[in-house]
Coordinates of C-alpha atoms and ligand atoms in Angstrom, one line a residue:
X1 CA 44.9 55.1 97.0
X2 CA 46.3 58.6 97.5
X3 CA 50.1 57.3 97.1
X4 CA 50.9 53.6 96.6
X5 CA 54.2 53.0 97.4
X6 CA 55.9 50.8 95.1
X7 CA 59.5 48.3 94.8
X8 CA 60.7 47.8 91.5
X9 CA 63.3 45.1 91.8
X10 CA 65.3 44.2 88.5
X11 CA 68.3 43.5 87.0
X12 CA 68.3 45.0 83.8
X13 CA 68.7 49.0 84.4
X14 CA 66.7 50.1 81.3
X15 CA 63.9 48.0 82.1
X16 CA 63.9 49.5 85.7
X17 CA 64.1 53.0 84.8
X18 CA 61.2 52.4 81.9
X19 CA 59.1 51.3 84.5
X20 CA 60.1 54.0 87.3
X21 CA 58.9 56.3 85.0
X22 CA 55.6 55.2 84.3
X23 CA 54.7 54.7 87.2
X24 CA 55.9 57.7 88.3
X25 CA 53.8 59.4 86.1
X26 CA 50.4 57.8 86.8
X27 CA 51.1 59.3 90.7
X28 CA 53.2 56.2 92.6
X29 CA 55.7 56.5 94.8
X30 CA 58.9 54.6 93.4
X31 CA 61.6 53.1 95.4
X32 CA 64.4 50.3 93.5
X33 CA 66.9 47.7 93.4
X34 CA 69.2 46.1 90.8
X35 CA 68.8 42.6 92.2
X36 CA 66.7 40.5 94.4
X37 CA 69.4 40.1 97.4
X38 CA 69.1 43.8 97.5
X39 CA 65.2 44.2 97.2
X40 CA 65.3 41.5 100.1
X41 CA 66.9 44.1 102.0
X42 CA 64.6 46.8 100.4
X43 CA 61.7 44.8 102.0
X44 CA 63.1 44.3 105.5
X45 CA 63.2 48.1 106.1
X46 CA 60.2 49.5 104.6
X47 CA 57.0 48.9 104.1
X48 CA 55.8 48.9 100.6
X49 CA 51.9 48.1 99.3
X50 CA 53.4 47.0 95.8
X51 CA 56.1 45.0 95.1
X52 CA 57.5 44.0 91.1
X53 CA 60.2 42.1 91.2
X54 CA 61.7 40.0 87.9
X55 CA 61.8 36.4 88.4
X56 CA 65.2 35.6 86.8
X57 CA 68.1 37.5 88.9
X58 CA 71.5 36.7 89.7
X59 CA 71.7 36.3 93.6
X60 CA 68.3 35.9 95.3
X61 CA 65.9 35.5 92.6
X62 CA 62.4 36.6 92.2
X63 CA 60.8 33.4 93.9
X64 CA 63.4 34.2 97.2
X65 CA 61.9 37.8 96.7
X66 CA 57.8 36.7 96.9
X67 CA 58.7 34.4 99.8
X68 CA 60.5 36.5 101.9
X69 CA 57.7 39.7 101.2
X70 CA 55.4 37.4 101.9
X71 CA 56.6 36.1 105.5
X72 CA 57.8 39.6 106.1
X73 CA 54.7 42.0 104.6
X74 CA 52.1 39.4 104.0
X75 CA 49.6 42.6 102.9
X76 CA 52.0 43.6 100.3
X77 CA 51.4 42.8 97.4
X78 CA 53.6 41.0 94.6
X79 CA 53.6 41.5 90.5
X80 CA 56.3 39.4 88.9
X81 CA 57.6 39.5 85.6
X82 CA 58.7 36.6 83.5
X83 CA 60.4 36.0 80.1
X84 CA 58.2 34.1 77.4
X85 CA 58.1 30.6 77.7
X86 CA 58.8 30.3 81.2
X87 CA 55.1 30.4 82.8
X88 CA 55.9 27.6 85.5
X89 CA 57.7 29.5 87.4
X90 CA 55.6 32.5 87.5
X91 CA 52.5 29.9 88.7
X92 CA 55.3 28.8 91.8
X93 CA 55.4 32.4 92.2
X94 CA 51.8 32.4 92.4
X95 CA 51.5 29.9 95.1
X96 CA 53.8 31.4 97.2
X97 CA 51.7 34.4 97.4
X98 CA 52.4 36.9 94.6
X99 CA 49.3 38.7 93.3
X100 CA 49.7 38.0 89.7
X101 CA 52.6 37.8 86.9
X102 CA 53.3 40.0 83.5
X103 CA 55.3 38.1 80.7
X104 CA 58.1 39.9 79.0
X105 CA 57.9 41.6 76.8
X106 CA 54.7 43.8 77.7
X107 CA 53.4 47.3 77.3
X108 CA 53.9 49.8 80.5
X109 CA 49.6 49.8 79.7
X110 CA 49.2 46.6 80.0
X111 CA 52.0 46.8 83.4
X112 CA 49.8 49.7 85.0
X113 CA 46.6 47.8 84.5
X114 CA 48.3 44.9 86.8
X115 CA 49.6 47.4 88.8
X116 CA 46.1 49.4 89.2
X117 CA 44.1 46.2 90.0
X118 CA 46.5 45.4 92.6
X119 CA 46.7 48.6 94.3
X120 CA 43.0 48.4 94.4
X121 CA 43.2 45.3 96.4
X122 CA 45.6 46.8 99.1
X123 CA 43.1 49.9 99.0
X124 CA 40.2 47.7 100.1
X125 CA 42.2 45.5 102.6
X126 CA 43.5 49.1 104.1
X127 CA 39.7 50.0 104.3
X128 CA 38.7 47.0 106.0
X129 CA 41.1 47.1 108.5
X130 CA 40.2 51.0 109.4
X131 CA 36.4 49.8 109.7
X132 CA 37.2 46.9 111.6
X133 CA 39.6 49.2 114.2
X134 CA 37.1 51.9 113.9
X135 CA 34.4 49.4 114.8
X136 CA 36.9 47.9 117.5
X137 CA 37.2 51.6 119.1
X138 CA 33.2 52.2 118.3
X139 CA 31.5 49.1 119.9
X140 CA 34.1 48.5 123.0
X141 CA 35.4 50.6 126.0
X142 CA 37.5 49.3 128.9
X143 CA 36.8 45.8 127.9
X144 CA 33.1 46.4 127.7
X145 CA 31.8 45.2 124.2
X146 CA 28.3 46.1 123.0
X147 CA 27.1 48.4 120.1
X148 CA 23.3 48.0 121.2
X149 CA 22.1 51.1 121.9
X150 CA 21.3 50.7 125.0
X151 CA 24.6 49.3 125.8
X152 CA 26.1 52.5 123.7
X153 CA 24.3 54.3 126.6
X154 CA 25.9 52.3 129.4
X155 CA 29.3 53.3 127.5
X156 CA 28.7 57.0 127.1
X157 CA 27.3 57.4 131.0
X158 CA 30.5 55.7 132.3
X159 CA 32.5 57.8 130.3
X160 CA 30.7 60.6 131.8
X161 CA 30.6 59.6 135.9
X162 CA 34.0 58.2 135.9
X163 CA 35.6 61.4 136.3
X164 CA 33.7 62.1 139.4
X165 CA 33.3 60.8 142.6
X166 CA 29.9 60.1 142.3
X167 CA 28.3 56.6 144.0
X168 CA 27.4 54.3 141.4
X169 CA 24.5 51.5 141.4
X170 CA 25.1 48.7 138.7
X171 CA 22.0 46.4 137.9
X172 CA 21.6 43.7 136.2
X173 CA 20.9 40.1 135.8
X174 CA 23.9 37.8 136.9
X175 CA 26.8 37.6 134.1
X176 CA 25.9 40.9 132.2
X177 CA 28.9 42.5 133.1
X178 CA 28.3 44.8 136.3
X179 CA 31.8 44.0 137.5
X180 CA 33.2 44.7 133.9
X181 CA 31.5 48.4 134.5
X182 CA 33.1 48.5 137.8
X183 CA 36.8 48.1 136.2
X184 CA 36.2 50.1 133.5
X185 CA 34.7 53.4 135.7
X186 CA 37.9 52.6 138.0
X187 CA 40.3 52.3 135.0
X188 CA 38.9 55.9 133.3
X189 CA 38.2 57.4 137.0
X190 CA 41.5 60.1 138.2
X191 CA 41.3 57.2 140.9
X192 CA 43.2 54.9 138.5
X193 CA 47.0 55.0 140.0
X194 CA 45.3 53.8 143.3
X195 CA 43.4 50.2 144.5
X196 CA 40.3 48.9 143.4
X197 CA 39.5 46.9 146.3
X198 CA 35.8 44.5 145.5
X199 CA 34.0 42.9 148.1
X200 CA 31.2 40.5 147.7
X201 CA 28.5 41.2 150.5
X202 CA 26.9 37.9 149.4
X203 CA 29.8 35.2 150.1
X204 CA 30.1 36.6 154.4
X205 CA 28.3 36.5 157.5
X206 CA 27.3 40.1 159.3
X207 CA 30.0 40.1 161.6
X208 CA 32.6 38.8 159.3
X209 CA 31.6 41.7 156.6
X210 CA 31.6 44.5 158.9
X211 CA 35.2 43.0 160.2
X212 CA 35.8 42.6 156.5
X213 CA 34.9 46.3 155.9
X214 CA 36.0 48.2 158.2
X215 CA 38.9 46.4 159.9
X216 CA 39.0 45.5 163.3
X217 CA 41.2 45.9 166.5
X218 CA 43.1 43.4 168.4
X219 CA 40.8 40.9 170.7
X220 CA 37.7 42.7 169.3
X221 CA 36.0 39.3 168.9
X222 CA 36.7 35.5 169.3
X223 CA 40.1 35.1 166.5
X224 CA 40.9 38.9 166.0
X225 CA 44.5 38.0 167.0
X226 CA 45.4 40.9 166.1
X227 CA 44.8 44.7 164.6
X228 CA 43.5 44.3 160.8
X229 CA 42.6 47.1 158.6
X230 CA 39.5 46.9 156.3
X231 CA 38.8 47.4 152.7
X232 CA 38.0 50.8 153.7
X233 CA 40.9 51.4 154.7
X234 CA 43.1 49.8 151.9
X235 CA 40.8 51.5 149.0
X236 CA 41.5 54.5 150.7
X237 CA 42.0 57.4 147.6
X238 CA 40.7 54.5 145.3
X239 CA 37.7 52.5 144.6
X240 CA 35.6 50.2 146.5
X241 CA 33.3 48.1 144.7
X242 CA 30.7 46.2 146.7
X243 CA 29.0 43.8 144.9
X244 CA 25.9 42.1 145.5
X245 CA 24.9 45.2 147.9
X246 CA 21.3 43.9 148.2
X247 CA 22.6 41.4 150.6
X248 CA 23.7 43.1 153.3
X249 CA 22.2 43.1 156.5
X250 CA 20.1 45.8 158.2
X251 CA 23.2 46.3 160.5
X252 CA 25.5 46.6 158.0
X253 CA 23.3 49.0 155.7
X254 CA 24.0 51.3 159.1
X255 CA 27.4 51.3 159.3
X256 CA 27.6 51.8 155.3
X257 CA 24.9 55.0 155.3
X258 CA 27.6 56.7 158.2
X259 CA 30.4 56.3 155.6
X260 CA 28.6 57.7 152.8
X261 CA 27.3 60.8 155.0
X262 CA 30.4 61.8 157.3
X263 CA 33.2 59.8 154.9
X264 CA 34.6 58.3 158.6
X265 CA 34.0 55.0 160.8
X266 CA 35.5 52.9 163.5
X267 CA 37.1 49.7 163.6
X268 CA 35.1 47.0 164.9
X269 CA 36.2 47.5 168.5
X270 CA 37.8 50.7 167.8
X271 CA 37.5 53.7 169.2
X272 CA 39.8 55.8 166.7
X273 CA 37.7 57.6 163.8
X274 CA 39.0 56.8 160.7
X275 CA 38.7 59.4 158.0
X276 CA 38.0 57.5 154.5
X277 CA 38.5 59.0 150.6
X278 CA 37.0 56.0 149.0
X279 CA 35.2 56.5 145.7
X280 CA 31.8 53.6 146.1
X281 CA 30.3 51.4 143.4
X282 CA 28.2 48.9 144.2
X283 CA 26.1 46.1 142.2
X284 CA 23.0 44.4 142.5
X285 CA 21.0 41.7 140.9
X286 CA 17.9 42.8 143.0
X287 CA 15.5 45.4 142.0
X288 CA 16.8 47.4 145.1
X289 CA 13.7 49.9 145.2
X290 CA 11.7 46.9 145.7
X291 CA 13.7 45.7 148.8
X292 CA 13.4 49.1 150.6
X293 CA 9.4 49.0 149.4
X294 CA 9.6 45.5 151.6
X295 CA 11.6 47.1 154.0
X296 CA 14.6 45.1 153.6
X297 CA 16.9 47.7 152.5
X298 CA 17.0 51.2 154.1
X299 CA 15.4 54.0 152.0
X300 CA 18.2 56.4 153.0
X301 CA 20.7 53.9 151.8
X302 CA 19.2 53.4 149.1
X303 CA 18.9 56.7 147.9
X304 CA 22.7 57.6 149.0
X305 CA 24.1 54.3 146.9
X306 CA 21.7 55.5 143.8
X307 CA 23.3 59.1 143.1
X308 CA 24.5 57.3 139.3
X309 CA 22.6 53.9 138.1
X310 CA 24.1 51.8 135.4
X311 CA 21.3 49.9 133.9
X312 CA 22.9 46.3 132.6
X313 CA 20.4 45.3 129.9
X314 CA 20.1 41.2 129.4
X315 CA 21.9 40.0 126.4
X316 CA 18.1 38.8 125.1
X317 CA 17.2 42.4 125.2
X318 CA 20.4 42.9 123.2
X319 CA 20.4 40.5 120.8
X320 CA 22.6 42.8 117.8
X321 CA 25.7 42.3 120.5
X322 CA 25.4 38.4 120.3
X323 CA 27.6 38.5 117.3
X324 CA 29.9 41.2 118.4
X325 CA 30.7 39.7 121.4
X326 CA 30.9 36.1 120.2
X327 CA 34.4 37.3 118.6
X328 CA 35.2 39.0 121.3
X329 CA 35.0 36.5 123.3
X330 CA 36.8 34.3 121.0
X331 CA 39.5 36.1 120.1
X332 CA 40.2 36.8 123.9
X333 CA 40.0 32.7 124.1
X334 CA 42.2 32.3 121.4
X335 CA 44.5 34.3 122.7
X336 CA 45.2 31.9 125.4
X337 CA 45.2 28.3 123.1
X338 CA 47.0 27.3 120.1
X339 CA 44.5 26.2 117.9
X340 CA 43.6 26.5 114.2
X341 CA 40.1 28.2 115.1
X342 CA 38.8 31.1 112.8
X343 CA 35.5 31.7 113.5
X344 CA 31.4 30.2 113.5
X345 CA 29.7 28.9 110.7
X346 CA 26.5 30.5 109.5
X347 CA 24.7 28.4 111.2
X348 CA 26.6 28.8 114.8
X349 CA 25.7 32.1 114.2
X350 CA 22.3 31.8 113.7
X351 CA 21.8 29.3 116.2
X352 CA 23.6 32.3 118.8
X353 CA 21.4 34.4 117.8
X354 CA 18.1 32.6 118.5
X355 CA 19.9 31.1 122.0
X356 CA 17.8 33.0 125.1
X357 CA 21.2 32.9 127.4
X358 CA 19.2 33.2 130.8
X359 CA 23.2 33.4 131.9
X360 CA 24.1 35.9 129.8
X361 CA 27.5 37.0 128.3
X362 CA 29.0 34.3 130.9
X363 CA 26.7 32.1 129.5
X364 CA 28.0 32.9 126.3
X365 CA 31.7 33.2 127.2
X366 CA 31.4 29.8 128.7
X367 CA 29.8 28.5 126.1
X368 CA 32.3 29.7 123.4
X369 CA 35.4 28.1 126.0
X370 CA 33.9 25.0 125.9
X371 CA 33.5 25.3 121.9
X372 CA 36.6 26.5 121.5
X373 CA 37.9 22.9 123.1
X374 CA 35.7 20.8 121.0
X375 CA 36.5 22.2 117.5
X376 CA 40.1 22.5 118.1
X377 CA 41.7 21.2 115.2
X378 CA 38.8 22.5 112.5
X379 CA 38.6 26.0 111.2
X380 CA 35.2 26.7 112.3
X381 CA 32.8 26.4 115.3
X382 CA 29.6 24.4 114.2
X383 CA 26.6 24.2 116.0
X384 CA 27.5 21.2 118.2
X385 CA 30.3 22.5 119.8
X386 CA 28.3 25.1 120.9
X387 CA 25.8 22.3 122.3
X388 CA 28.7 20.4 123.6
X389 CA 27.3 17.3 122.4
X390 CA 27.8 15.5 119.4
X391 CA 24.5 14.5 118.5
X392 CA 22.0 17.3 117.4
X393 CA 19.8 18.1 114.9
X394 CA 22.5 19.8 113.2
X395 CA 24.6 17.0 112.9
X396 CA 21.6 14.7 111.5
X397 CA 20.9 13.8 115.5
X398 CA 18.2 14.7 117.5
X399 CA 17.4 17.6 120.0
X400 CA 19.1 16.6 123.6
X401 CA 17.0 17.1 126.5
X402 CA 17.8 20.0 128.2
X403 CA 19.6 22.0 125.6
X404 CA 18.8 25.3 124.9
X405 CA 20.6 25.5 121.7
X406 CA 18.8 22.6 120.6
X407 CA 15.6 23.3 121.9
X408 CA 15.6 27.1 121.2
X409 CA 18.2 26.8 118.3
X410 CA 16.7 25.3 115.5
X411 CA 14.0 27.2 113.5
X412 CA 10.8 24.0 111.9
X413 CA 12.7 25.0 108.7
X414 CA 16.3 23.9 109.9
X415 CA 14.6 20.8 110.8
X416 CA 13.8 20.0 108.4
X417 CA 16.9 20.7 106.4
X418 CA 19.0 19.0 109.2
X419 CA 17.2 15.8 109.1
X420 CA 17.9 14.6 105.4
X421 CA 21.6 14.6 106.3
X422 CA 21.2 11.4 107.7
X423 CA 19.6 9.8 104.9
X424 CA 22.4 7.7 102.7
X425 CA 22.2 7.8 98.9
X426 CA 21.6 4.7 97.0
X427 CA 18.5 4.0 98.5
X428 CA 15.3 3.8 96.8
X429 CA 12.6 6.6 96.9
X430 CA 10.2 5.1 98.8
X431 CA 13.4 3.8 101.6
X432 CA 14.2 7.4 101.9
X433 CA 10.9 8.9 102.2
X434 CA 10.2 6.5 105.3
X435 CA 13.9 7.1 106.6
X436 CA 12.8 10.8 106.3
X437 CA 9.5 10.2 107.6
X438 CA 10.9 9.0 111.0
X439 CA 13.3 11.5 111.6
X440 CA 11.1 14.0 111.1
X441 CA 8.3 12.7 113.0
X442 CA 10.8 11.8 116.0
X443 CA 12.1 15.2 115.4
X444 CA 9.0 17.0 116.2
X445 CA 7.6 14.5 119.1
X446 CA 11.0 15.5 120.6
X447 CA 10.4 19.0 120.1
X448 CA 7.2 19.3 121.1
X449 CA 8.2 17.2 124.6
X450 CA 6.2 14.2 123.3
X451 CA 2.7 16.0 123.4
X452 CA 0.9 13.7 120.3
X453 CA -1.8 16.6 120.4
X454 CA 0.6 19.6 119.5
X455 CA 2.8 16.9 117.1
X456 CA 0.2 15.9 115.3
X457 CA -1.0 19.5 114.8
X458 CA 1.9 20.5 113.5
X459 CA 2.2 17.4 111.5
X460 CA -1.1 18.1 109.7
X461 CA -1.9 14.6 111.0
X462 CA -4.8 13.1 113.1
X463 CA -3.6 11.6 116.5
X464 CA -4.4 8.5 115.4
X465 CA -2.5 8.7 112.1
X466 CA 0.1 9.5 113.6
X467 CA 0.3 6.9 116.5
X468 CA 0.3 4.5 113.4
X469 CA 3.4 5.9 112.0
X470 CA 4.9 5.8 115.2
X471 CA 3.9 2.1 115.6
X472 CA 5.3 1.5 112.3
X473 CA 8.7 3.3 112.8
X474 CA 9.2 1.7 116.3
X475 CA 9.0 5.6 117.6
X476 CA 8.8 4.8 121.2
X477 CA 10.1 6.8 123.8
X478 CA 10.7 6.6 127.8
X479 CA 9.2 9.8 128.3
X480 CA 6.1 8.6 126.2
X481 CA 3.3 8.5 129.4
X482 CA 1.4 5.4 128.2
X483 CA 2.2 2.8 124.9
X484 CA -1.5 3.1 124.4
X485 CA -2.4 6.6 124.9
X486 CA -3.0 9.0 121.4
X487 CA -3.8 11.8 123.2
X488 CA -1.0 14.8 125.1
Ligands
ATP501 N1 29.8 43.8 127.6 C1 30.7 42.9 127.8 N2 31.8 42.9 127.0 C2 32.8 41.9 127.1 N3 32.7 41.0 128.1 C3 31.7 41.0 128.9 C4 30.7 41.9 128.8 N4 29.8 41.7 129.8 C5 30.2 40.6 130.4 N5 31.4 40.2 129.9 C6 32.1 39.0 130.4 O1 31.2 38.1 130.9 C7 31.6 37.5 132.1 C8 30.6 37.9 133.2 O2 30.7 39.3 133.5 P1 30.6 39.9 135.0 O3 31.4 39.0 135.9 O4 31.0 41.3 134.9 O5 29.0 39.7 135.2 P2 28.2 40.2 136.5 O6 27.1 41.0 136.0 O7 29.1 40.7 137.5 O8 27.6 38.8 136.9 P3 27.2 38.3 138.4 O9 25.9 39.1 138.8 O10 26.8 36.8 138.2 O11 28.3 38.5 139.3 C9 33.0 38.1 132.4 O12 34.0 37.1 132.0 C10 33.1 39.3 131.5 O13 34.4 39.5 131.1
MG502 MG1 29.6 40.0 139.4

C-alpha cells in the first residue's frame, strides 16, 4: 500500500504519541483522538483503511468504536489494544468485526507487525475490488455483458458505428440480445437526446404496418378516424429499430427501400412528402441472404439494410460468458427482491455451463428468475432451483423428463456421485450396495430414454443381466415399450 491511512484512538497521550511516531516512520499516514466519542466522530468524516483504538476509554469505549467503524466503514479495518488480563473483551471485540487485538504492554515491533498484516488485507480487498470494476468496465458496455471474443467484437464494432448514421443489421438466434445492441448503439449514437422508437414487423398485418410506419391520413381506410403520424415520423432525428425485419411483406420491403434511398414518404393516403432524419437498425432471426436467394426478400433491400451487420453469436458458441452473465443476471434480479441470495454453488455452475440454452441468455435470465424465487431464503442457488423441480439427480432424485439441466446437466461421473446421497447410514454393506445398485441402474435407464441396449452397454451388463436386476429391483417404467422385451 503506497499510504495507509491510519486512526489512533487513545486515552493516554504518551501512548498515542509513541505510537504516532512509529508509524509515522515506517511511511503511514497518522490521524488521532484522545477518546473514543471523538474517534467516533473521527470515523464519520473520513475514511481510514486502519483503525487502533484502546478498548478501555472514558466516554464511548473501544467496543462502541469497532461497532460503529464497522456499520460505518465495514472495509476498514480494526486493531485493538487491551490491558493484560482482560482478553474477553478483546474476543467481543473480535466478533464485532475488529481484525485482531495487541495486549498491553507490547513492543511498537510487535504493534507494526499487526498493523502490516492488516494493511495487507485492505491492500488485497482494494485490488480485488479494482479487478472486479475493471472487469465490470472490460466484459460489459451499454448493458451488453460478454467477454467472449467474439462478443468483445460485437462490443468494439458498436462502439465504432454508433457514431454514424450507418444502417445496421442484427442477427441472431431469438434471446441473444439483438434488441440489447439496438439500445446500446442508440444510447452511444449523437442520436441519444432524441427517440428510439422499435417496431416489431412480426406482431402486424401489411396494412396495419405500413399505417403503423408511416402514419396515415384521416378516412385513408376503414377506422382511420383521423390523421396519425408514423413511427417515421416520431423517430424523426432519432432511431428507428425494426425488429424482426425478415417478416415484412414484399409490399412493405418497397415502401422501406424508398426511405432508405430518397430519406422521404407519404402517409398512407397522403399526398404530402414527408422528409425523414431517421437513423435505421433492424433485426433478424432469419438468415436474410437466404430469403432474397428464395426471393422472399428484395436484394436491393437487402443490401441497403446490410451497410453494418452485428453478428449475435448463440450463448453455446459462447460458453466462457455463461458464468459472467449468470451474475449479471443475478445481481440485476437481486436488485429488484429482498432476499438472502449470494450466488451458485459449484455445481450450479457447472451444471450452467454444460446447459445447451437453445433460448439463450433469456433462457438463462429466465432461468436464474425462477431460481432466484426457489432458493430465497438460502445463501446459494443449487442445481434444482435452476431445474425448477425438487427432485433431480442432484438432490439424490432422478432425471425429469424434459429437463435440459437434468438431461444435459449431469456428467456419468456426477451420477454417480449424486446417487449415494440417498443411501441412509446404518445399513449393512450388502443393503447399500443393492440400494446403490437401483439408483444407479434407474439412473441410467432414465438417461439413456429406457433403451436396454445402450443401458446395458454402458452398464458393462448383458441385456439379459440386466433385465434381471431390473426384475429384482421392481425397475419398471411406463415408458418401458413391453414388460417382456430385453432388447431397445
Ligand atoms: N449480452 C447480454 N448481456 C446482458 N443481458 C443480455 C445479453 N443478451 C441478452 N440479454 C438479456 O436477455 C434477454 C433477451 O435479450 P433480447 O430481447 O435483446 O434478445 P433478442 O435477440 O432480441 O431475442 P428475440 O429474437 O427473441 O427478440 C433480455 O432480457 C436481455 O436483457
Ligand atoms: Mg428481440
Amino acid at each position: 500500500m503506497s499510504q495507509p491511512s491510519v486512526l489512533i484512538i487513545d486515552d493516554e497521550p504518551l501512548m498515542r504519541l509513541s505510537m504516532m511516531d512509529a508509524l509515522k516512520a515506517v511511511g503511514c499516514e497518522v490521524q488521532d483522538a484522545s477518546n473514543g466519542t471523538e474517534g467516533i466522530e473521527r470515523l464519520r468524516a473520513n475514511r481510514y483503511d486502519l483503525v487502533i483504538t484502546d478498548l478501555r476509554m472514558p466516554g464511548s469505549d473501544g467496543l462502541q468504536v469497532v461497532q460503529s467503524c464497522k456499520e460505518g466503514a465495514p472495509d476498514t479495518e480494526v486493531i485493538v489494544i487491551t490491558a493484560h488480563g482482560s482478553v474477553e473483551t478483546a474476543v467481543q471485540a473480535m466478533k464485532l468485526g475488529a481484525y485482531d487485538y495487541i495486549t498491553k504492554p507490547f513492543s511498537m515491533d510487535e504493534l507494526l507487525l499487526t498493523v502490516d498484516r492488516a494493511t495487507k488485507i485492505v491492500d488485497l480487498r482494494k485490488e480485488n475490488t479494482a479487478l472486479r470494476q475493471e472487469l465490470e468496465g472490460k466484459f460489459s458496455f451499454e448493458g451488453l455483458v460478454g467477454k467472449h471474443e467474439r462478443m468483445r467484437q460485437v462490443i468494439e464494432k458498436i462502439k465504432l458505428v454508433s457514431s454514424t448514421d450507418a444502417t445496421i443489421l442484427i442477427t441472431g438466434e431469438s434471446g441473444t440480445g439483438k434488441e440489447v445492441v439496438a439500445n446500446a448503439i442508440h444510447r452511444n449514437s449523437p442520436r441519444r437526446e432524441y427517440a428510439l422508437i422499435k417496431v416489431s414487423c412480426a406482431a402486424l398485418p401489411e396494412t396495419l404496418l405500413e399505417a403503423e410506419l408511416f402514419g396515415h391520413e384521416k378516412g385513408s381506410f376503414t377506422g382511420a378516424v383521423k390523421q396519425r403520424r408514423g413511427r417515421f415520423e416520431l423517430a424523426h432525428k432519432g432511431t428507428l429499430f425494426l425488429d424482426e425485419i425478415g417478416e415484412i411483406s414484399p409490399m412493405v420491403q418497397v415502401k422501406l427501400l424508398r426511405v432508405l434511398q430518397e430519406r422521404q414518404f407519404e402517409r398512407v393516403g397522403g399526398t404530402e412528402t414527408i422528409e425523414s432524419d431517421v437513423r435505421l437498425v433492424c433485426a433478424t432471426q432469419k438468415d436474410l441472404k437466404k430469403e432474397v436467394e428464395e426471393g422472399r426478400f428484395r436484394e436491393d433491400l437487402y443490401y441497403r439494410l446490410h451497410v453494418v451487420q452485428v453478428r449475435l453469436p448463440s450463448l453455446r458458441e459462447r460458453k466462457e460468458d455463461i458464468l459472467v452473465l449468470a451474475e449479471h443476471l443475478l445481481k440485476k434480479c437481486l436488485s429488484r427482491t429482498n432476499c438472502e441470495i449470494q450466488g451458485f454453488t459449484a455445481q450450479s455452475n457447472e451444471v450452467l455451463l454444460r446447459y445447451s440454452f437453445p433460448g439463450n441468455v433469456r433462457e438463462l435470465e429466465n432461468t436464474i428468475e425462477r431460481a432466484v424465487a426457489l432458493a430465497q431464503n438460502r445463501k446459494d442457488i443449487e442445481v434444482w432451483d435452476l431445474c425448477g423441480h425438487q427432485s433431480c439427480p442432484f438432490s439424490g432424485g432422478t432425471v425429469q423428463e424434459g429437463c435440459g439441466f437434468c438431461q444435459e446437466g449431469l456428467s456419468d461421473g456426477q451420477v454417480k456421485a449424486a446417487l449415494p446421497l440417498r443411501i441412509s447410514t446404518g445399513e449393512t454393506l450388502a443393503k447399500a450396495r443393492e440400494e446403490f445398485e437401483r439408483e444407479y441402474i434407474l439412473g441410467v435407464l432414465n438417461r439413456t430414454d429406457w433403451s436396454r441396449t445402450i443401458a446395458s452397454k454402458a452398464l458393462g451388463l448383458s441385456r439379459k443381466a440386466l433385465w434381471e436386476k431390473c426384475k429384482r429391483y421392481g425397475i419398471t417404467s411406463a415408458d418401458e415399450p413391453d414388460e417382456s422385451d430385453t432388447s431397445a
